[in-house]
Amino acid sequence: PALSPAADLSAEGPGNPWLFKTLTDQTVEIRFLANYLRNVVGEKTVSIIYQAGPDNEALAQAFDQVMQRFGTKVLYRWDYDGASPQVADRLSAMTAEIKDKKLIGTFLVLGDAQGSARVLAALRRDGVTNRVIGPRVLASDAFRKALTAEWQSGKRPATDQRMPASAASVFNGALMTTPLLFDTAGELAQGFKNDYQKAYRGAPDWVAAAGFDAMRLLVYAHGRPDRGHTAITAEQLRTQIRDRLLALNGDRGAATGPQAQIMGLFGPVVFNARGMSSPQTMIGSYDGADVVAALTQLSPIRAENAGNYLDELVAGRVLYVNDRFMYRTNVVYAGLKMEKISDLDLAARTAHLDFSIWFRWRGGFEPQDLVFTNAVEPIKLDKPEREVRVGDMTYRVYHASGKFYLNYSGVDRAYGSQVIGVSFHHRTLSRDNLMYVSDILGMDLNTGSTLAEQMLTSNLVLDLGSGSSDASLFQGLAHLLAPGSVGEDPLLAAMSRSRVLAGLNGWQIDRAWISQDMTRRGAEGDPAFVGFGKPQSEFSQLDMGAMIKSDQIDPRDFIPSEWFVFIAIFSLVGAVVANLLDRKDRGQFWRMQTLGLRIVTWPLLLLSAGNLALDYGVHNLATSTVDTVVMIYDSLWWLVPARLVVISVERFVWVPLEIRAGRKVPNIIRAVVALAIYLFAFFGVVAFVMGKTITSLLATSGLMAMIIGLAIQANIANVFSGIVLNIERPFQVGDYIKLNATIMGQVIDITWRTIRIRHLGGQLVCLANSKVSEAEIHNFSNLGDNFVRLQLFVDPGYDPRLIRRLIKEALDSFDIFISLASAYFGPDAQFKGVECVNGLWAAHYRVKFYVAKGNDENVVINEVLARIWERFHANGVEWNNPGSEAVRQSIDHRPLLPPPLAGVVSIGGDA
């Protein structure tokens, strides 16, 4: 099978079942052009200039036959040999003959791109200003480039004022057939045009579109490769490609219907019996160097709409062209200038727009009878602000304003951006009789979308750079000035200059567009669309829109949307790795590493996955569902950081505190701190995500916190006292302490609420941390023993030296005094004199000794007194005199500093 975008006369005759061509036969187009010239333009005088060859001769003959049917004869024919060295002389002689005979009317130019360019350049160079028409080659980029080069390289007499001053003037006014006009094309062709401009820095022509369609057909016919185990031979693949293309041909008995069509840039692709596709033939006109749609087009009437067209023919809405009826479609150039956008209401999804709209057309109809499809209330254009008539062309401009719904079209947009603009179609005239075309030239938007800049830069290079040493410089300058080299969108720039968003603070225009397409609406009982043979109610629709977004920092400003998938995968893997590493305690260093990994990956995962979810929701979910997704996404931006803060507190506060204190932080403390952090995040969600006031919530929460605090006040005090004790560490487990001179024993456990002490009497004492933190604490953990002092009162009649010796003998009979302190001081007894106690005189003795840590002092004191009594009794010292009733005892415990090396005996006693 062969698939080609070319279409020539060789396709005439019986069809080849292996040959498919995606364009209309040129003979059909040339007959169409003859009908258009006679019936629409009204031309009655035509001459033909054609490049010698059988194909062009056949086209000239076909054109002449159609003109003769209307009673019009081709006056003159000239041929030329494009390959001849004398072609310039031949063309000069031809133009001289035209000027000598003062021929009027239209000239049909037939030939390839180079030959047609030479003919047109010769005509204009010699001052022939007649209208020029031709087949689709005149609408190709190759023809424009050839004519530009021909015009710049040819000699132009400076004295001839009739000669055009620029190459763009040579193009102006020429008419030609073309299978595609981008200014009237649908959304698919507009998308191709935009992509082509980005890729190749220039505007495409119909040839590029035809090649693109042919490739799409080839991919469609080839299908997906067989991924199974069954091999396919080359012959089977050829047959498969042919059969799939045949399925697009109803004339060969194949299945028809939507399933047997593929939509191309030129429209639905359907092959006829000769393997020829038949896209609609359009009439283009050069406006300067730009091909635009002629103001009147002829649209074929579909076979299913067969009916009586006599009324339509009489009314002038239908013409008989190429043996078939065709609609006379009026092309209306419409432009729209946005003046002001204000009163943006995201809740109601509306905005107030002020704009100017204008129309330029030929004919006796009212193109301003519009239906604004996204207007909140109907808008009627009554009185024009300005109206101008130039010959049979009418121009009107109106001012309109009103509220319009946002996001009225299915244009691809990211969440957070809003589509704002105007969309309209005619109220009663369908696409068969009226077609709106965006007035690109009238809106000064042709920069970067046409070939005007290419013409300018070509002139610059040819006039200034050719043959000079600076040619490369001028070529580089031409490259910079070429279409697409300047990234600024002209429509966006125009709207920015007009400050259309002056009434909206915090918003900016991201991009803007103006496009045309077809839309369907219900017939609503209109007899023009109801009944056998009536056309479907399909209308030409024009759309001017802008996408606005918040002027705040948006990740999409510096992260391409397609990167979010890769960022989500990367961050998800990082989060999983952090979780796996935390399953086993690897020490504080790895805790810090996994925390850092979470701090990096969690926000990235939320950012990427959230944007992907929101973009999917904007295009696939209901508005209410999208609002829910938005609320969840915004809430997570509070909850995820809160979770990271909780983890940070755990690893930077609780874990180091546990390592330092040597004991576990109570779960209640962890829970209270985490609850406080999450509570702040919850308040943020309520205030900034839900947009609710939190005054009453704070009051309620404060009241509840106060009630709970009062209920657990004691526990809270104990917990915080435990924190203070763990930070200051006045004692630790294993220390011997005395509290308020009442409780003495060894510390066996310290918790965040209580202290447990093993009393010297053997019992277990549990004290609340709040009481311990306020008590007087004596810590004997750094001493080897405890200092004890006793006061004895004896009958003053005994020799003090005897009493002291007896006391020391009693003390020396113990082994409990062997300690560091005893090694320096040892037990001692001192005579303090005679004192009057309770009216009786008694000798006062002070006894000092040291009790090894861990012994019960009361038991030791009792034993010491018992042994002193034994010594007294054995040596005849009576301890039952009246003075003995005044015996008083006191125990003084104080820390004992390490003694100096000498002369410290005096530190005992009163020290």
mmCIF file of N, CA, C and O in Angstrom, residues 270-333:
data_model
loop_
_atom_site.group_PDB
_atom_site.id
_atom_site.type_symbol
_atom_site.label_atom_id
_atom_site.label_comp_id
_atom_site.label_asym_id
_atom_site.label_seq_id
_atom_site.Cartn_x
_atom_site.Cartn_y
_atom_site.Cartn_z
ATOM 1 N N VAL A 270 -12.267 10.351 4.772
ATOM 2 C CA VAL A 270 -13.035 9.303 4.090
ATOM 3 C C VAL A 270 -12.536 9.241 2.651
ATOM 4 O O VAL A 270 -12.550 10.239 1.937
ATOM 5 N N PHE A 271 -12.084 8.066 2.215
ATOM 6 C CA PHE A 271 -11.569 7.902 0.861
ATOM 7 C C PHE A 271 -12.712 7.550 -0.088
ATOM 8 O O PHE A 271 -13.643 6.820 0.267
ATOM 9 N N ASN A 272 -12.605 8.062 -1.326
ATOM 10 C CA ASN A 272 -13.604 7.698 -2.335
ATOM 11 C C ASN A 272 -13.154 6.449 -3.094
ATOM 12 O O ASN A 272 -12.181 5.792 -2.717
ATOM 13 N N ALA A 273 -13.846 6.129 -4.175
ATOM 14 C CA ALA A 273 -13.561 4.890 -4.905
ATOM 15 C C ALA A 273 -12.170 4.890 -5.525
ATOM 16 O O ALA A 273 -11.601 3.831 -5.794
ATOM 17 N N ARG A 274 -11.605 6.082 -5.752
ATOM 18 C CA ARG A 274 -10.269 6.161 -6.345
ATOM 19 C C ARG A 274 -9.188 6.334 -5.286
ATOM 20 O O ARG A 274 -8.064 6.720 -5.596
ATOM 21 N N GLY A 275 -9.558 6.064 -4.025
ATOM 22 C CA GLY A 275 -8.575 6.196 -2.958
ATOM 23 C C GLY A 275 -8.196 7.634 -2.673
ATOM 24 O O GLY A 275 -7.099 7.906 -2.187
ATOM 25 N N MET A 276 -9.110 8.568 -2.961
ATOM 26 C CA MET A 276 -8.828 9.978 -2.806
ATOM 27 C C MET A 276 -9.689 10.540 -1.688
ATOM 28 O O MET A 276 -10.911 10.410 -1.705
ATOM 29 N N SER A 277 -9.057 11.163 -0.713
ATOM 30 C CA SER A 277 -9.812 11.856 0.318
ATOM 31 C C SER A 277 -10.265 13.202 -0.216
ATOM 32 O O SER A 277 -9.620 13.786 -1.091
ATOM 33 N N SER A 278 -11.353 13.713 0.312
ATOM 34 C CA SER A 278 -11.935 14.948 -0.226
ATOM 35 C C SER A 278 -12.194 15.951 0.888
ATOM 36 O O SER A 278 -13.337 16.163 1.300
ATOM 37 N N PRO A 279 -11.149 16.584 1.404
ATOM 38 C CA PRO A 279 -11.395 17.644 2.386
ATOM 39 C C PRO A 279 -12.073 18.833 1.722
ATOM 40 O O PRO A 279 -12.029 19.013 0.507
ATOM 41 N N GLN A 280 -12.709 19.639 2.520
ATOM 42 C CA GLN A 280 -13.425 20.790 1.991
ATOM 43 C C GLN A 280 -12.447 21.764 1.355
ATOM 44 O O GLN A 280 -11.374 22.049 1.887
ATOM 45 N N THR A 281 -12.804 22.275 0.190
ATOM 46 C CA THR A 281 -11.981 23.259 -0.492
ATOM 47 C C THR A 281 -12.343 24.647 0.010
ATOM 48 O O THR A 281 -13.510 25.051 0.014
ATOM 49 N N MET A 282 -11.329 25.381 0.461
ATOM 50 C CA MET A 282 -11.514 26.731 0.974
ATOM 51 C C MET A 282 -10.901 27.728 0.002
ATOM 52 O O MET A 282 -10.068 27.370 -0.849
ATOM 53 N N ILE A 283 -11.314 28.966 0.117
ATOM 54 C CA ILE A 283 -10.758 30.058 -0.686
ATOM 55 C C ILE A 283 -9.998 30.974 0.251
ATOM 56 O O ILE A 283 -10.564 31.535 1.198
ATOM 57 N N GLY A 284 -8.699 31.097 -0.027
ATOM 58 C CA GLY A 284 -7.872 31.983 0.763
ATOM 59 C C GLY A 284 -7.524 33.232 -0.006
ATOM 60 O O GLY A 284 -7.575 33.278 -1.243
ATOM 61 N N SER A 285 -7.174 34.254 0.744
ATOM 62 C CA SER A 285 -6.793 35.530 0.140
ATOM 63 C C SER A 285 -5.591 36.067 0.881
ATOM 64 O O SER A 285 -5.506 35.959 2.110
ATOM 65 N N TYR A 286 -4.652 36.634 0.127
ATOM 66 C CA TYR A 286 -3.479 37.227 0.757
ATOM 67 C C TYR A 286 -3.811 38.626 1.248
ATOM 68 O O TYR A 286 -4.270 39.479 0.494
ATOM 69 N N ASP A 287 -3.612 38.822 2.550
ATOM 70 C CA ASP A 287 -3.683 40.150 3.142
ATOM 71 C C ASP A 287 -2.256 40.512 3.522
ATOM 72 O O ASP A 287 -1.785 40.202 4.605
ATOM 73 N N GLY A 288 -1.578 41.161 2.581
ATOM 74 C CA GLY A 288 -0.139 41.312 2.738
ATOM 75 C C GLY A 288 0.504 39.965 2.506
ATOM 76 O O GLY A 288 0.254 39.297 1.500
ATOM 77 N N ALA A 289 1.358 39.538 3.422
ATOM 78 C CA ALA A 289 2.032 38.249 3.293
ATOM 79 C C ALA A 289 1.286 37.137 3.995
ATOM 80 O O ALA A 289 1.792 36.027 4.079
ATOM 81 N N ASP A 290 0.087 37.409 4.490
ATOM 82 C CA ASP A 290 -0.650 36.439 5.286
ATOM 83 C C ASP A 290 -1.843 35.906 4.508
ATOM 84 O O ASP A 290 -2.597 36.659 3.891
ATOM 85 N N VAL A 291 -2.014 34.581 4.577
ATOM 86 C CA VAL A 291 -3.174 33.956 3.951
ATOM 87 C C VAL A 291 -4.315 33.962 4.960
ATOM 88 O O VAL A 291 -4.200 33.387 6.043
ATOM 89 N N VAL A 292 -5.412 34.600 4.578
ATOM 90 C CA VAL A 292 -6.592 34.653 5.432
ATOM 91 C C VAL A 292 -7.774 34.136 4.626
ATOM 92 O O VAL A 292 -7.714 33.981 3.405
ATOM 93 N N ALA A 293 -8.846 33.860 5.335
ATOM 94 C CA ALA A 293 -10.044 33.343 4.668
ATOM 95 C C ALA A 293 -10.747 34.450 3.894
ATOM 96 O O ALA A 293 -10.911 35.571 4.395
ATOM 97 N N ALA A 294 -11.143 34.130 2.677
ATOM 98 C CA ALA A 294 -11.975 35.066 1.925
ATOM 99 C C ALA A 294 -13.309 35.237 2.641
ATOM 100 O O ALA A 294 -13.769 34.340 3.357
ATOM 101 N N LEU A 295 -13.934 36.389 2.462
ATOM 102 C CA LEU A 295 -15.131 36.704 3.223
ATOM 103 C C LEU A 295 -16.339 35.874 2.814
ATOM 104 O O LEU A 295 -17.366 35.931 3.477
ATOM 105 N N THR A 296 -16.228 35.135 1.735
ATOM 106 C CA THR A 296 -17.304 34.218 1.336
ATOM 107 C C THR A 296 -16.678 32.864 0.999
ATOM 108 O O THR A 296 -15.718 32.789 0.229
ATOM 109 N N GLN A 297 -17.227 31.825 1.626
ATOM 110 C CA GLN A 297 -16.773 30.468 1.370
ATOM 111 C C GLN A 297 -17.958 29.641 0.874
ATOM 112 O O GLN A 297 -19.118 30.008 1.045
ATOM 113 N N LEU A 298 -17.643 28.516 0.240
ATOM 114 C CA LEU A 298 -18.666 27.588 -0.245
ATOM 115 C C LEU A 298 -18.509 26.280 0.506
ATOM 116 O O LEU A 298 -17.447 25.656 0.459
ATOM 117 N N SER A 299 -19.568 25.867 1.200
ATOM 118 C CA SER A 299 -19.540 24.657 2.010
ATOM 119 C C SER A 299 -20.415 23.594 1.370
ATOM 120 O O SER A 299 -21.577 23.873 1.028
ATOM 121 N N PRO A 300 -19.912 22.372 1.187
ATOM 122 C CA PRO A 300 -20.722 21.319 0.572
ATOM 123 C C PRO A 300 -21.903 20.932 1.456
ATOM 124 O O PRO A 300 -21.800 20.903 2.682
ATOM 125 N N ILE A 301 -23.031 20.652 0.825
ATOM 126 C CA ILE A 301 -24.208 20.168 1.538
ATOM 127 C C ILE A 301 -24.104 18.659 1.641
ATOM 128 O O ILE A 301 -23.905 17.963 0.642
ATOM 129 N N ARG A 302 -24.199 18.163 2.845
ATOM 130 C CA ARG A 302 -24.039 16.727 3.052
ATOM 131 C C ARG A 302 -25.181 15.940 2.432
ATOM 132 O O ARG A 302 -26.313 16.432 2.326
ATOM 133 N N ALA A 303 -24.859 14.701 2.078
ATOM 134 C CA ALA A 303 -25.838 13.878 1.364
ATOM 135 C C ALA A 303 -27.079 13.622 2.206
ATOM 136 O O ALA A 303 -28.194 13.537 1.694
ATOM 137 N N GLU A 304 -26.915 13.517 3.526
ATOM 138 C CA GLU A 304 -28.074 13.210 4.359
ATOM 139 C C GLU A 304 -29.029 14.394 4.453
ATOM 140 O O GLU A 304 -30.135 14.266 4.959
ATOM 141 N N ASN A 305 -28.576 15.570 3.972
ATOM 142 C CA ASN A 305 -29.427 16.748 4.017
ATOM 143 C C ASN A 305 -30.081 17.022 2.668
ATOM 144 O O ASN A 305 -30.359 18.165 2.327
ATOM 145 N N ALA A 306 -30.309 15.972 1.903
ATOM 146 C CA ALA A 306 -30.918 16.153 0.583
ATOM 147 C C ALA A 306 -32.323 16.715 0.731
ATOM 148 O O ALA A 306 -33.094 16.312 1.579
ATOM 149 N N GLY A 307 -32.647 17.687 -0.098
ATOM 150 C CA GLY A 307 -33.967 18.322 -0.016
ATOM 151 C C GLY A 307 -34.135 19.307 -1.150
ATOM 152 O O GLY A 307 -33.370 19.346 -2.107
ATOM 153 N N ASN A 308 -35.155 20.109 -1.063
ATOM 154 C CA ASN A 308 -35.444 21.094 -2.094
ATOM 155 C C ASN A 308 -34.702 22.384 -1.752
ATOM 156 O O ASN A 308 -35.010 23.050 -0.771
ATOM 157 N N TYR A 309 -33.720 22.739 -2.586
ATOM 158 C CA TYR A 309 -32.907 23.907 -2.305
ATOM 159 C C TYR A 309 -33.290 25.096 -3.181
ATOM 160 O O TYR A 309 -32.549 26.069 -3.253
ATOM 161 N N LEU A 310 -34.440 25.020 -3.858
ATOM 162 C CA LEU A 310 -34.821 26.122 -4.746
ATOM 163 C C LEU A 310 -34.995 27.422 -3.967
ATOM 164 O O LEU A 310 -34.551 28.490 -4.410
ATOM 165 N N ASP A 311 -35.642 27.307 -2.802
ATOM 166 C CA ASP A 311 -35.829 28.520 -1.994
ATOM 167 C C ASP A 311 -34.489 29.077 -1.541
ATOM 168 O O ASP A 311 -34.268 30.295 -1.573
ATOM 169 N N GLU A 312 -33.614 28.181 -1.119
ATOM 170 C CA GLU A 312 -32.298 28.635 -0.680
ATOM 171 C C GLU A 312 -31.500 29.212 -1.851
ATOM 172 O O GLU A 312 -30.742 30.167 -1.694
ATOM 173 N N LEU A 313 -31.685 28.613 -3.041
ATOM 174 C CA LEU A 313 -30.977 29.095 -4.223
ATOM 175 C C LEU A 313 -31.458 30.486 -4.613
ATOM 176 O O LEU A 313 -30.662 31.372 -4.942
ATOM 177 N N VAL A 314 -32.775 30.687 -4.549
ATOM 178 C CA VAL A 314 -33.343 31.999 -4.872
ATOM 179 C C VAL A 314 -32.891 33.038 -3.849
ATOM 180 O O VAL A 314 -32.600 34.191 -4.190
ATOM 181 N N ALA A 315 -32.824 32.626 -2.591
ATOM 182 C CA ALA A 315 -32.416 33.549 -1.532
ATOM 183 C C ALA A 315 -30.923 33.850 -1.558
ATOM 184 O O ALA A 315 -30.452 34.746 -0.850
ATOM 185 N N GLY A 316 -30.173 33.128 -2.374
ATOM 186 C CA GLY A 316 -28.743 33.386 -2.482
ATOM 187 C C GLY A 316 -27.908 32.699 -1.429
ATOM 188 O O GLY A 316 -26.705 32.956 -1.331
ATOM 189 N N ARG A 317 -28.510 31.810 -0.627
ATOM 190 C CA ARG A 317 -27.758 31.121 0.412
ATOM 191 C C ARG A 317 -27.160 29.811 -0.081
ATOM 192 O O ARG A 317 -26.379 29.186 0.618
ATOM 193 N N VAL A 318 -27.534 29.371 -1.298
ATOM 194 C CA VAL A 318 -27.035 28.132 -1.869
ATOM 195 C C VAL A 318 -26.616 28.404 -3.301
ATOM 196 O O VAL A 318 -27.302 29.141 -4.031
ATOM 197 N N LEU A 319 -25.497 27.819 -3.727
ATOM 198 C CA LEU A 319 -25.023 27.912 -5.105
ATOM 199 C C LEU A 319 -24.855 26.506 -5.661
ATOM 200 O O LEU A 319 -24.654 25.544 -4.916
ATOM 201 N N TYR A 320 -24.914 26.400 -6.994
ATOM 202 C CA TYR A 320 -24.722 25.118 -7.659
ATOM 203 C C TYR A 320 -23.291 25.102 -8.197
ATOM 204 O O TYR A 320 -22.955 25.799 -9.160
ATOM 205 N N VAL A 321 -22.410 24.294 -7.562
ATOM 206 C CA VAL A 321 -20.987 24.282 -7.861
ATOM 207 C C VAL A 321 -20.551 22.844 -8.093
ATOM 208 O O VAL A 321 -20.838 21.956 -7.288
ATOM 209 N N ASN A 322 -19.841 22.607 -9.201
ATOM 210 C CA ASN A 322 -19.307 21.271 -9.501
ATOM 211 C C ASN A 322 -20.391 20.205 -9.433
ATOM 212 O O ASN A 322 -20.242 19.160 -8.801
ATOM 213 N N ASP A 323 -21.516 20.501 -10.050
ATOM 214 C CA ASP A 323 -22.628 19.559 -10.148
ATOM 215 C C ASP A 323 -23.227 19.193 -8.792
ATOM 216 O O ASP A 323 -23.740 18.087 -8.605
ATOM 217 N N ARG A 324 -23.128 20.094 -7.842
ATOM 218 C CA ARG A 324 -23.759 19.862 -6.552
ATOM 219 C C ARG A 324 -24.083 21.199 -5.900
ATOM 220 O O ARG A 324 -23.489 22.221 -6.216
ATOM 221 N N PHE A 325 -25.066 21.170 -5.018
ATOM 222 C CA PHE A 325 -25.427 22.367 -4.279
ATOM 223 C C PHE A 325 -24.436 22.580 -3.132
ATOM 224 O O PHE A 325 -24.025 21.632 -2.462
ATOM 225 N N MET A 326 -24.100 23.860 -2.917
ATOM 226 C CA MET A 326 -23.180 24.216 -1.836
ATOM 227 C C MET A 326 -23.710 25.461 -1.139
ATOM 228 O O MET A 326 -24.285 26.358 -1.774
ATOM 229 N N TYR A 327 -23.537 25.474 0.154
ATOM 230 C CA TYR A 327 -23.941 26.643 0.927
ATOM 231 C C TYR A 327 -23.001 27.805 0.632
ATOM 232 O O TYR A 327 -21.786 27.646 0.502
ATOM 233 N N ARG A 328 -23.591 28.973 0.566
ATOM 234 C CA ARG A 328 -22.802 30.206 0.473
ATOM 235 C C ARG A 328 -22.545 30.658 1.916
ATOM 236 O O ARG A 328 -23.427 31.208 2.575
ATOM 237 N N THR A 329 -21.343 30.408 2.376
ATOM 238 C CA THR A 329 -21.001 30.695 3.763
ATOM 239 C C THR A 329 -20.318 32.049 3.856
ATOM 240 O O THR A 329 -19.285 32.276 3.223
ATOM 241 N N ASN A 330 -20.921 32.934 4.635
ATOM 242 C CA ASN A 330 -20.347 34.256 4.840
ATOM 243 C C ASN A 330 -19.324 34.187 5.973
ATOM 244 O O ASN A 330 -19.621 33.712 7.071
ATOM 245 N N VAL A 331 -18.149 34.662 5.691
ATOM 246 C CA VAL A 331 -17.094 34.726 6.692
ATOM 247 C C VAL A 331 -17.105 36.114 7.318
ATOM 248 O O VAL A 331 -17.009 37.127 6.618
ATOM 249 N N VAL A 332 -17.258 36.139 8.612
ATOM 250 C CA VAL A 332 -17.289 37.399 9.361
ATOM 251 C C VAL A 332 -16.042 37.459 10.225
ATOM 252 O O VAL A 332 -15.824 36.593 11.081
ATOM 253 N N TYR A 333 -15.236 38.468 9.981
ATOM 254 C CA TYR A 333 -14.080 38.684 10.833
ATOM 255 C C TYR A 333 -14.528 39.424 12.089
ATOM 256 O O TYR A 333 -15.089 40.521 12.008
#
